[in-house]
Coordinates of C-alpha atoms in Angstrom, one line a residue:
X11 CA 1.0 15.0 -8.7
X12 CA -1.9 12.6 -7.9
X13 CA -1.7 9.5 -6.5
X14 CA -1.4 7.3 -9.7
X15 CA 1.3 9.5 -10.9
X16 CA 3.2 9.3 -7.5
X17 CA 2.9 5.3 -7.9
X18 CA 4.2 5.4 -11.1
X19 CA 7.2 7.4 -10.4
X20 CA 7.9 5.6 -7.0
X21 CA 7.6 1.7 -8.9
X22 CA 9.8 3.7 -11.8
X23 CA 12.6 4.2 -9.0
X24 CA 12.5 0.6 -7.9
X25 CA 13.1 -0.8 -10.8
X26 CA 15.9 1.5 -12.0
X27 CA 18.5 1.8 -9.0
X28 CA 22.0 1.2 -9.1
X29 CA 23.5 0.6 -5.6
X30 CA 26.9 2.1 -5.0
X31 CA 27.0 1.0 -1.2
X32 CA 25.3 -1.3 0.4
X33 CA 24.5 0.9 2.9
X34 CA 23.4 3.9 1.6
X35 CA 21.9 4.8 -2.0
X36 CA 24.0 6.8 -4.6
X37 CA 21.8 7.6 -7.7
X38 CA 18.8 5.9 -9.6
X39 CA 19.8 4.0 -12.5
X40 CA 17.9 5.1 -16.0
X41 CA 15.7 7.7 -14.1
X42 CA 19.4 9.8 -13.3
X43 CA 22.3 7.8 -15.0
X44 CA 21.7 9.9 -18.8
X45 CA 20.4 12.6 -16.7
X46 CA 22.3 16.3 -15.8
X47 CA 19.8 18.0 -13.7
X48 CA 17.6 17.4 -10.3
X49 CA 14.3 18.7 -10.1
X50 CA 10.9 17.7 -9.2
X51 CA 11.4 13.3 -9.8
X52 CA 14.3 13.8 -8.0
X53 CA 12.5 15.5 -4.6
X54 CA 9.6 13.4 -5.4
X55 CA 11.5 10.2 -5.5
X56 CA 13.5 11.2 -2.3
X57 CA 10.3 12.1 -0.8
X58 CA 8.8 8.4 -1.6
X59 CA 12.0 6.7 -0.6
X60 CA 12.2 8.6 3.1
X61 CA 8.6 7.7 3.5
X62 CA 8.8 4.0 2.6
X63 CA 12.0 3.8 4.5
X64 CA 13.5 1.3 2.0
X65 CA 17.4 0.8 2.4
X66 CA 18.5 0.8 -1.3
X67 CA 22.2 1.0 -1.3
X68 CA 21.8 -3.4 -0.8
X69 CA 18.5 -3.4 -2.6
X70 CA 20.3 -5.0 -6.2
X71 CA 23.7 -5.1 -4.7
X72 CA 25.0 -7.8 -6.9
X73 CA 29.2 -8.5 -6.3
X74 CA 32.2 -6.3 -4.9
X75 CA 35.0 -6.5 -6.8
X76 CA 37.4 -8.6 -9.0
X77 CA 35.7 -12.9 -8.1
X78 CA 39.5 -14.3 -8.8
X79 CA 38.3 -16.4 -11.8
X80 CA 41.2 -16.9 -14.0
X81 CA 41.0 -14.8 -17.1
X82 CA 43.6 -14.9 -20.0
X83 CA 46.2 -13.1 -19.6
X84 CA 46.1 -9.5 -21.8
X85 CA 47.6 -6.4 -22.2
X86 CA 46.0 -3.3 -21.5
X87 CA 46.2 -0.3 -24.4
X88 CA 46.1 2.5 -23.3
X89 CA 46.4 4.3 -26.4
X90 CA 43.7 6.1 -28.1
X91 CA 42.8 9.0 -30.9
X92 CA 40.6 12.1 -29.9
X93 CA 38.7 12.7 -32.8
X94 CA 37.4 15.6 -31.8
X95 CA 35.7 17.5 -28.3
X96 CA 33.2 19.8 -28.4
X97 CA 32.0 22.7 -25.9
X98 CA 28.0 22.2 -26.6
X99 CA 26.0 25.8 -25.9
X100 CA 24.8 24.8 -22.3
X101 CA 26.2 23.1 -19.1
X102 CA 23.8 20.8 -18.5
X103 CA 22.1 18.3 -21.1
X104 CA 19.4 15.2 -20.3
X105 CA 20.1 12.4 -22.7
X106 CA 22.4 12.1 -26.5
X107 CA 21.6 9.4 -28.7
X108 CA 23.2 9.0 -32.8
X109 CA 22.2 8.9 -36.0
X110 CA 23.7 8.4 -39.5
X111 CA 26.3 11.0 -38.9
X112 CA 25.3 12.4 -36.3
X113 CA 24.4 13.1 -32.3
X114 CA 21.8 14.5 -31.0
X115 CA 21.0 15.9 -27.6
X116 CA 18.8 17.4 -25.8
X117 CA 18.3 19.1 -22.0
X118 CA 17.0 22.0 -20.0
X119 CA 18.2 24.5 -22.3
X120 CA 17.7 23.3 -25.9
X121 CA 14.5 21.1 -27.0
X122 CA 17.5 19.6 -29.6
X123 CA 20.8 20.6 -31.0
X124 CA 22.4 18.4 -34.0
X125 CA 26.5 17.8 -33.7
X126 CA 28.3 16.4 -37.2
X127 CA 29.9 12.8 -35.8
X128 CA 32.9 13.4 -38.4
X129 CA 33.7 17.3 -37.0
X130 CA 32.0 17.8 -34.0
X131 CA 30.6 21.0 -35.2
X132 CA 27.2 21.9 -33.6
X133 CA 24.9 22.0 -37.0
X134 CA 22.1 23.4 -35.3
X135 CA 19.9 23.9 -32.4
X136 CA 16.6 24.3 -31.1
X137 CA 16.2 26.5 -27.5
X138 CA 13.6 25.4 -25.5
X139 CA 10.7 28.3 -25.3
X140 CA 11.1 28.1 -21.4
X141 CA 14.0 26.5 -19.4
X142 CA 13.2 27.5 -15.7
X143 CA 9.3 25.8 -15.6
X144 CA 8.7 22.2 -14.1
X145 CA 9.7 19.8 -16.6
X146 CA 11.0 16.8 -16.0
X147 CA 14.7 15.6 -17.2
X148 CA 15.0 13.1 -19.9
X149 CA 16.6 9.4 -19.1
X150 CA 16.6 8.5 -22.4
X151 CA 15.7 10.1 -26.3
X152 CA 13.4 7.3 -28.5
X153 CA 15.6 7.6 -31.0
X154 CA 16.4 8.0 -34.9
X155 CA 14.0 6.6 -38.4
X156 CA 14.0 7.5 -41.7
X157 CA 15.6 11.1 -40.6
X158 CA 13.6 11.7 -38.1
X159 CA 14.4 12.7 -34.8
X160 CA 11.8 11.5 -32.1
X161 CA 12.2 13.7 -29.2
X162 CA 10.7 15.1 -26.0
X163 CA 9.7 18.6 -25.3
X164 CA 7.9 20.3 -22.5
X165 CA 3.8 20.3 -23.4
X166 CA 3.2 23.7 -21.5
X167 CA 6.3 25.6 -21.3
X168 CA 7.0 27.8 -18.0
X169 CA 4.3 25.7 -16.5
X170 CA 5.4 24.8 -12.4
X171 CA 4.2 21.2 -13.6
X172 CA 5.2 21.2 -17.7
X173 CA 4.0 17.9 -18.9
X174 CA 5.5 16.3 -21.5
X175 CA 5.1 16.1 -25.7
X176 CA 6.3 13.5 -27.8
X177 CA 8.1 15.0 -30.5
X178 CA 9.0 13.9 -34.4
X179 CA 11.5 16.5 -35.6
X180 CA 12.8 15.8 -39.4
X181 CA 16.1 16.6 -39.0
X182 CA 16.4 17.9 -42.9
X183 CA 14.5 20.8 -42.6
X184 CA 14.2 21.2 -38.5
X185 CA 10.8 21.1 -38.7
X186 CA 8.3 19.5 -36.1
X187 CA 6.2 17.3 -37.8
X188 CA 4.0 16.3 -35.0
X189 CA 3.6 16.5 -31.2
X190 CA 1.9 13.8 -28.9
X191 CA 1.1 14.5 -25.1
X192 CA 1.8 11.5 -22.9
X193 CA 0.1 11.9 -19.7
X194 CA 3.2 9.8 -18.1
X195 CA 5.6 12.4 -17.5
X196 CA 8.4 9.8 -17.5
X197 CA 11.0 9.9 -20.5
X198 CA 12.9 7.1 -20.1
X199 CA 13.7 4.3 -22.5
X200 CA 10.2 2.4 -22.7
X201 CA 7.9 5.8 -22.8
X202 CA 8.4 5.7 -26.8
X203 CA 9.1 2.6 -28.6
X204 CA 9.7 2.6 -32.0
X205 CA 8.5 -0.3 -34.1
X206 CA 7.6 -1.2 -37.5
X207 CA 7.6 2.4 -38.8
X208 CA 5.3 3.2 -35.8
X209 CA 6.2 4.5 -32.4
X210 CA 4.9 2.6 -29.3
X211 CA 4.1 5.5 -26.8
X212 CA 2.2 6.6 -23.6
X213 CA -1.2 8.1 -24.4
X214 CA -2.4 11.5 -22.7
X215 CA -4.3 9.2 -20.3
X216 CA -3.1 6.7 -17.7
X217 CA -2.5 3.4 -18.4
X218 CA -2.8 3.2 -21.9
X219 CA -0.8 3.4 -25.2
X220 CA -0.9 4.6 -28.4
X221 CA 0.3 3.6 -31.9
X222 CA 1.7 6.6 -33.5
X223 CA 2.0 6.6 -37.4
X224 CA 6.3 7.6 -37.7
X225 CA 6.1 10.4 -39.6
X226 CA 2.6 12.0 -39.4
X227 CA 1.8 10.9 -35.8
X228 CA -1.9 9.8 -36.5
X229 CA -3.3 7.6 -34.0
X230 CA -3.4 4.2 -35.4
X231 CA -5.0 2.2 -32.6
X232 CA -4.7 2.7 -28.7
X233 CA -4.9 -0.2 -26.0
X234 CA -5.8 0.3 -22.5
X235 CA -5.2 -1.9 -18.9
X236 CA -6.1 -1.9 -15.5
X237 CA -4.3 -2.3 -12.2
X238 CA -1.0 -2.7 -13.5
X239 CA 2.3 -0.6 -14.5
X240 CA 3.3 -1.3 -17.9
X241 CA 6.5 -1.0 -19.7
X242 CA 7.0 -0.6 -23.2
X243 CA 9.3 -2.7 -25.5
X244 CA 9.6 -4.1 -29.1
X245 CA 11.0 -7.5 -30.1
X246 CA 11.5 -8.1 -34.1
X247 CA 9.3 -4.6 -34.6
X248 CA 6.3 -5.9 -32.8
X249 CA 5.4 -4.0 -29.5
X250 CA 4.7 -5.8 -26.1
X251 CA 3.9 -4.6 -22.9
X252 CA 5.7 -6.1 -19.5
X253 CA 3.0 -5.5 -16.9
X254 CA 3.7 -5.4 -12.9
X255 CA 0.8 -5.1 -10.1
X256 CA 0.6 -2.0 -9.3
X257 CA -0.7 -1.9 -5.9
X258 CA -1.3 -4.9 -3.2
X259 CA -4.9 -5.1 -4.0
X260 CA -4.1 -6.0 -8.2
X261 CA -3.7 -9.3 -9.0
X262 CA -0.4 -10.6 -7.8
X263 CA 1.0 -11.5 -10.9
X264 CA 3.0 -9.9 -13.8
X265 CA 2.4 -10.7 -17.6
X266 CA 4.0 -10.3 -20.7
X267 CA 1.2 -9.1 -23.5
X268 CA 2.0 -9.0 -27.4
X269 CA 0.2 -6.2 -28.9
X270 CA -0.7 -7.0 -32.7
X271 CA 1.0 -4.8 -34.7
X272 CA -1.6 -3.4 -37.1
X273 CA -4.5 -3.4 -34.3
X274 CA -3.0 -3.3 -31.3
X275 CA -4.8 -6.8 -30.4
X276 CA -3.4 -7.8 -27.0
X277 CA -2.2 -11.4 -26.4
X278 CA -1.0 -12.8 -23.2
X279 CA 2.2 -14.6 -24.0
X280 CA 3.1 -15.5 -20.2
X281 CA 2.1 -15.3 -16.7
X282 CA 4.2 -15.0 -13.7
X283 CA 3.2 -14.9 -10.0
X284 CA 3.9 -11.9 -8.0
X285 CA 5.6 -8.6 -8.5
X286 CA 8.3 -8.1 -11.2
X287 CA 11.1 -6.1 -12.7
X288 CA 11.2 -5.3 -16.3
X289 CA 15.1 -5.8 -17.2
X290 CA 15.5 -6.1 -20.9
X291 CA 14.9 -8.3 -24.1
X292 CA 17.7 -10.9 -25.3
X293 CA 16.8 -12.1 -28.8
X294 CA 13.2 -13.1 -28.8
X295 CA 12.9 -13.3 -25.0
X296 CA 12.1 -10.8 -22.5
X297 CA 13.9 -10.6 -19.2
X298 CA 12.1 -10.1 -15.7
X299 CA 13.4 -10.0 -12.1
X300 CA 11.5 -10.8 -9.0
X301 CA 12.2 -10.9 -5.5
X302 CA 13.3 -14.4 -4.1
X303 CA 13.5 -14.6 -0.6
X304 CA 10.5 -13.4 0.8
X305 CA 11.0 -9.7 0.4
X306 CA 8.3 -7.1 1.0
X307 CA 9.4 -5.3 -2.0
X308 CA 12.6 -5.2 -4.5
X309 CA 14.2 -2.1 -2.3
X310 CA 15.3 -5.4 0.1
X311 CA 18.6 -7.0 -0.8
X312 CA 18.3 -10.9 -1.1
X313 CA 18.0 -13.7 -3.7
X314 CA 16.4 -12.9 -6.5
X315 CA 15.0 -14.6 -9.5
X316 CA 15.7 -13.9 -13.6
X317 CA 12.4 -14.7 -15.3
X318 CA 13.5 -15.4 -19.4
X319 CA 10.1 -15.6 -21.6
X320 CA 10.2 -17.0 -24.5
X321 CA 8.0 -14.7 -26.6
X322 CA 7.2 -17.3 -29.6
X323 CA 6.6 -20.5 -27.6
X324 CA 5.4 -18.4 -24.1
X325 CA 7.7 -20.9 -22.1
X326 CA 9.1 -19.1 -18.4
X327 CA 12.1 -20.5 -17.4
X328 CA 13.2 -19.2 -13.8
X329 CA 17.1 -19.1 -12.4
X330 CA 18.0 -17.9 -9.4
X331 CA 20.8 -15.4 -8.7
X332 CA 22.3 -13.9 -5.8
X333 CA 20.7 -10.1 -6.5
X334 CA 18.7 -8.6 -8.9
X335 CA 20.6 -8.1 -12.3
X336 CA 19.7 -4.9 -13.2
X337 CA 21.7 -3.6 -16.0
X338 CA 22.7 -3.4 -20.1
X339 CA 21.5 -6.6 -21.6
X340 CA 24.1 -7.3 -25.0
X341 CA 24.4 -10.5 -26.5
X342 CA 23.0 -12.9 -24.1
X343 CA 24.9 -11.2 -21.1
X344 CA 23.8 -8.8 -18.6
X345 CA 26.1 -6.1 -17.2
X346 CA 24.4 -5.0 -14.0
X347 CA 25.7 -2.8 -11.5
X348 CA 27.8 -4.0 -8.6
X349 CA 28.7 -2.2 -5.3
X350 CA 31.0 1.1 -5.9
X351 CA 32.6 1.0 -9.4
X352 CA 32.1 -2.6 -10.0
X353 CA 30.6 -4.8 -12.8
X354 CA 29.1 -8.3 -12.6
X355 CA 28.3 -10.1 -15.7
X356 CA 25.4 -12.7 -15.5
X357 CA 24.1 -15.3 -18.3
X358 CA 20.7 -13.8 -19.9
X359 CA 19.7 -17.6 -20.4
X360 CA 20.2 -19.3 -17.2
X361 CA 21.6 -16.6 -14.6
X362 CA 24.7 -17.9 -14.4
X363 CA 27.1 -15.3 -12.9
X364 CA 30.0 -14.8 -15.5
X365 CA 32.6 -12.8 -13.9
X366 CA 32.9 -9.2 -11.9
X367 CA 35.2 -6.9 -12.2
X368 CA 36.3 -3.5 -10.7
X369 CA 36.1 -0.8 -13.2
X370 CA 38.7 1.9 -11.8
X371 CA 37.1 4.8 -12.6
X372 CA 37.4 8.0 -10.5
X373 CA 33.8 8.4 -8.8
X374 CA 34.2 11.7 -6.3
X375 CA 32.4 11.7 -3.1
X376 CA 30.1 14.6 -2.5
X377 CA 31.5 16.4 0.1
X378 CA 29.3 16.6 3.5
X379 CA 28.0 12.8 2.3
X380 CA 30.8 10.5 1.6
X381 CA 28.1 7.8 1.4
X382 CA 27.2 9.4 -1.9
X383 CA 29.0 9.4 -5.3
X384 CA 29.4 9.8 -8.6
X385 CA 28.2 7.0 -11.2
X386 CA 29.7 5.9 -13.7
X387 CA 28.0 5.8 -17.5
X388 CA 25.6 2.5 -18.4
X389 CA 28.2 0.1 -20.3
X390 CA 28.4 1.0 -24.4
X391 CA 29.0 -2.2 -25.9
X392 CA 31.1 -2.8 -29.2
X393 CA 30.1 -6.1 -30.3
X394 CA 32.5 -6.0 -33.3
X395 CA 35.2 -5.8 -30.7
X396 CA 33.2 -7.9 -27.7
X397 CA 34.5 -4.4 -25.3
X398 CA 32.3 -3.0 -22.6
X399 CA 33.2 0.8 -22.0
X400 CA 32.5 2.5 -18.9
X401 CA 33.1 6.4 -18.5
X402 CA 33.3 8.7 -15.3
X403 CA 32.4 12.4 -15.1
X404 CA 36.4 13.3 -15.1
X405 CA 36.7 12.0 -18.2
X406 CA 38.6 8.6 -17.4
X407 CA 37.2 5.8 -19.6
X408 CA 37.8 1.6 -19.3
X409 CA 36.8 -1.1 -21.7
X410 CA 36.5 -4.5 -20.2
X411 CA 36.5 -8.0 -22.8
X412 CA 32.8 -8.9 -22.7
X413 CA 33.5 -12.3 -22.4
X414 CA 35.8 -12.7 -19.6
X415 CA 36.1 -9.0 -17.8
X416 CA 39.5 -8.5 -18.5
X417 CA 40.4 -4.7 -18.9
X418 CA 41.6 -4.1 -22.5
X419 CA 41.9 -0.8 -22.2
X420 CA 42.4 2.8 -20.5
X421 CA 41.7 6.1 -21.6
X422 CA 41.3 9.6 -20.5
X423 CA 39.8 13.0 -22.1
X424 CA 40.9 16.3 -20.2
X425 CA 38.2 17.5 -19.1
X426 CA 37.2 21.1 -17.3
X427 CA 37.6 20.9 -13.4
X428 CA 33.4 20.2 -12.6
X429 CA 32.0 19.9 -9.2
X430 CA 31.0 16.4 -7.5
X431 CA 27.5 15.8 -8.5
X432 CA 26.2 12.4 -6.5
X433 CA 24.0 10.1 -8.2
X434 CA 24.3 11.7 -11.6
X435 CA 26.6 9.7 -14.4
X436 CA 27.5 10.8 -17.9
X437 CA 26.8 8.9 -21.0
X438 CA 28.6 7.0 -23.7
X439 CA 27.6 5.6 -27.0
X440 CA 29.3 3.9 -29.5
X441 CA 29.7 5.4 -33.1
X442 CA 31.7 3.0 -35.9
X443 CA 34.5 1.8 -33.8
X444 CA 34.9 4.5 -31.8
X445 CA 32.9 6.6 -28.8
X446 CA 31.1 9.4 -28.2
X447 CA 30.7 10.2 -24.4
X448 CA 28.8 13.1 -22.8
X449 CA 29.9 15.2 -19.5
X450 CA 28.4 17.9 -18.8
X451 CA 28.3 20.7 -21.7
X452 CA 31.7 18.6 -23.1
X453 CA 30.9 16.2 -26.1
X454 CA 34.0 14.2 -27.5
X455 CA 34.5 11.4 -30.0
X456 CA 37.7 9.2 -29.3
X457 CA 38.9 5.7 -30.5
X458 CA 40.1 3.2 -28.7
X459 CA 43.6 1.7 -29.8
X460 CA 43.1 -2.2 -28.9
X461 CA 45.9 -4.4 -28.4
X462 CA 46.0 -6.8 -31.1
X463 CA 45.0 -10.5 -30.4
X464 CA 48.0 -12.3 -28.4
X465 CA 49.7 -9.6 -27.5

């Protein structure tokens, strides 16, 4: 790993941590939370951390427990329907995502198997040509278009240092239509961003993107920056890039650029002095976070600041907030992370902190550290419902009202006794109105049983 990678893997591990003490670190948000396995990131990103000597566990600490607000009184359901569970044909798996009728996942094992959302019967999968080489685990899959599955895959199979390939799979036939080398060996959510039947992804050089055509992955125009880390997103299908210094002697400021969809033109929409934190998009406005109290870098706990820019006028508006809000953005509220198995809701417009709750989830010590834990899975929204659902790797599951925190509801899937793996968290998604969650080599698909409005 040279240098620019090492930078890019260390700035991807600051702005992706969930604290679970404020003491001592417990896992690294999107780099491990959809992630089963540990392997070279996860030495590498130790490595970095030890070396920098940055105390993480307060570094986006942001609430303990329940604030005492009022909220309206509620039953909790605990009732609930197991559509199905599934034993998937490995133990360990990297990230799921869904289709129409479908779920697809992916890990060390198999480049991609296909489960039926109505049965849970595995349709069909794809083993990986060699699952004992150097590749890296995947945070995130880019997702599903116009059935096709975009994927990752190891570039050089067996190799002690893979790489990675972009993959389009039609899901139809199973057939790869196309593979793309990134030279980022990151695959996490803004890697490859689809947009405009196009996919927004990392080129096989540094710093630099290319648009892919969707289905036959021709190069349609590439854009290239310097002296900055640059994370991918798309607003209304048009791409943009959310730049951060990447080193002390850049320019200290971060920018939001518009690329132009047919050309890849860049625009500057905003400026903003100093360092900051990609944390999501909220309508047509992308979310930043930057340190606020004089911090040498966002691994100190402190006051923060929650950038919002408006993407069509280019106005910044700046709130402050007691820690960085690093989390699920949904409907104009953030759900970052709070210390041990709590949640703290913040306004995506002005910062405003909305309510924090405790999630009561089972999250096992590892044994030898008690200062590490399990995580719990990043919130799955259900706007139909306004629930937040939150699952822990024994299979206990919560859904908390989006609005106000209140737990609606309880859950449980029996699971198969698994050992305590710190820092890593399964994954939940919503299908319909119901789930599908991810532990381990289990896949299920349950519905929630609300309790009906004022009761």
């Amino acid at each position: 790993m040279n240098a620019d990678q090492l930078d890019h893997a260390i700035r991807d591990v600051l702005h992706s941590w969930i604290p679970d003490n404020p003491n001592a670190p417990a896992g690294i948000a999107d780099r491990l939370v959809r992630r089963r396995r540990r392997r070279v990131l996860v030495r590498t990103a130790g490595a970095a951390l030890a070396l920098t000597g940055i105390a993480f566990g307060a570094a986006f600490a942001t609430g303990a427990g329940d604030d005492g607000a009022q909220r309206p009184a509620s039953r909790v359901s605990k009732q609930s329907t197991l559509v199905w569970q599934t034993t998937l044909p490995a133990e360990s798996w990297d990230a799921c995502t869904t289709g129409p009728g479908a779920v697809y996942c992916r890990g060390a094992s198999y480049d991609g198997i296909g489960v039926n959302a109505r049965t849970g019967k595995v349709e069909w999968q794809q083993k990986a040509k060699d699952a004992n080489g150097g590749s890296t685990p995947a945070g995130s899959l880019p997702g599903v278009r116009d059935g096709i599955l975009y994927t990752y895959a190891d570039h050089a199979p067996g190799a002690s240092r893979a790489g990675t390939d972009l993959v389009a799979l039609d899901i139809g036939s199973r057939r790869v239509l196309w593979k793309h080398e990134l030279a980022d060996d990151s695959r996490d959510r803004s890697d490859a961003v689809l947009f405009d039947g196009k996919v927004l992804a990392n080129s096989p050089t540094f710093k630099s993107v290319a648009a892919l055509d969707g289905r036959t992955g021709r190069t349609l125009w590439t854009h290239s920056w310097k002296k900055a880390d640059c994370d991918r997103t798309a607003v209304g299908d048009v791409p943009y890039l959310v730049c951060s210094p990447d080193s002390e002697k850049a320019p200290q400021q971060s920018t939001v650029v518009r690329l132009d969809p047919a050309t890849g033109k860049p625009q500057t929409v905003a400026t903003v002095e100093g360092p900051a934190a990609f944390i999501g998009t909220d309508k047509d406005a992308v979310l930043l976070g930057a340190t606020a109290g004089g911090q040498q870098s966002f691994g100190v706990s402190g006051p923060a600041t929650l950038i919002r820019v408006d993407l069509g006028s280019g106005k910044v508006a700046q709130h402050s907030v007691a820690g960085m809000p690093m989390g699920v953005v949904t409907d104009g509220i953030i759900l970052a992370s709070g210390r041990h198995d709590s949640v703290v809701a913040y306004s995506a417009e002005n910062g405003k902190r909305l309510w924090s709750r405790e999630l009561g989830l089972t999250l096992r010590k590892e044994a030898g550290n008690p200062e590490m834990r399990e995580l719990a899975s990043a919130a799955a929204v259900d706007l139909s419902s306004r629930v937040a659902y939150y699952l822990d790797p024994t299979g206990h599951l919560v859904g908390l009202d989006l609005d106000s925190g209140a737990v609606r509801w309880r859950g449980q899937v029996e699971l198969p006794k698994s050992p305590v793996t710190a820092g890593i968290a399964p994954e939940l998604m919503v299908h319909g109105h119901g789930l599908i969650g991810q532990v381990g080599g289990q896949l299920f698909h349950i519905k929630p049983v609300l309790p009906k409005a004022g009761s």
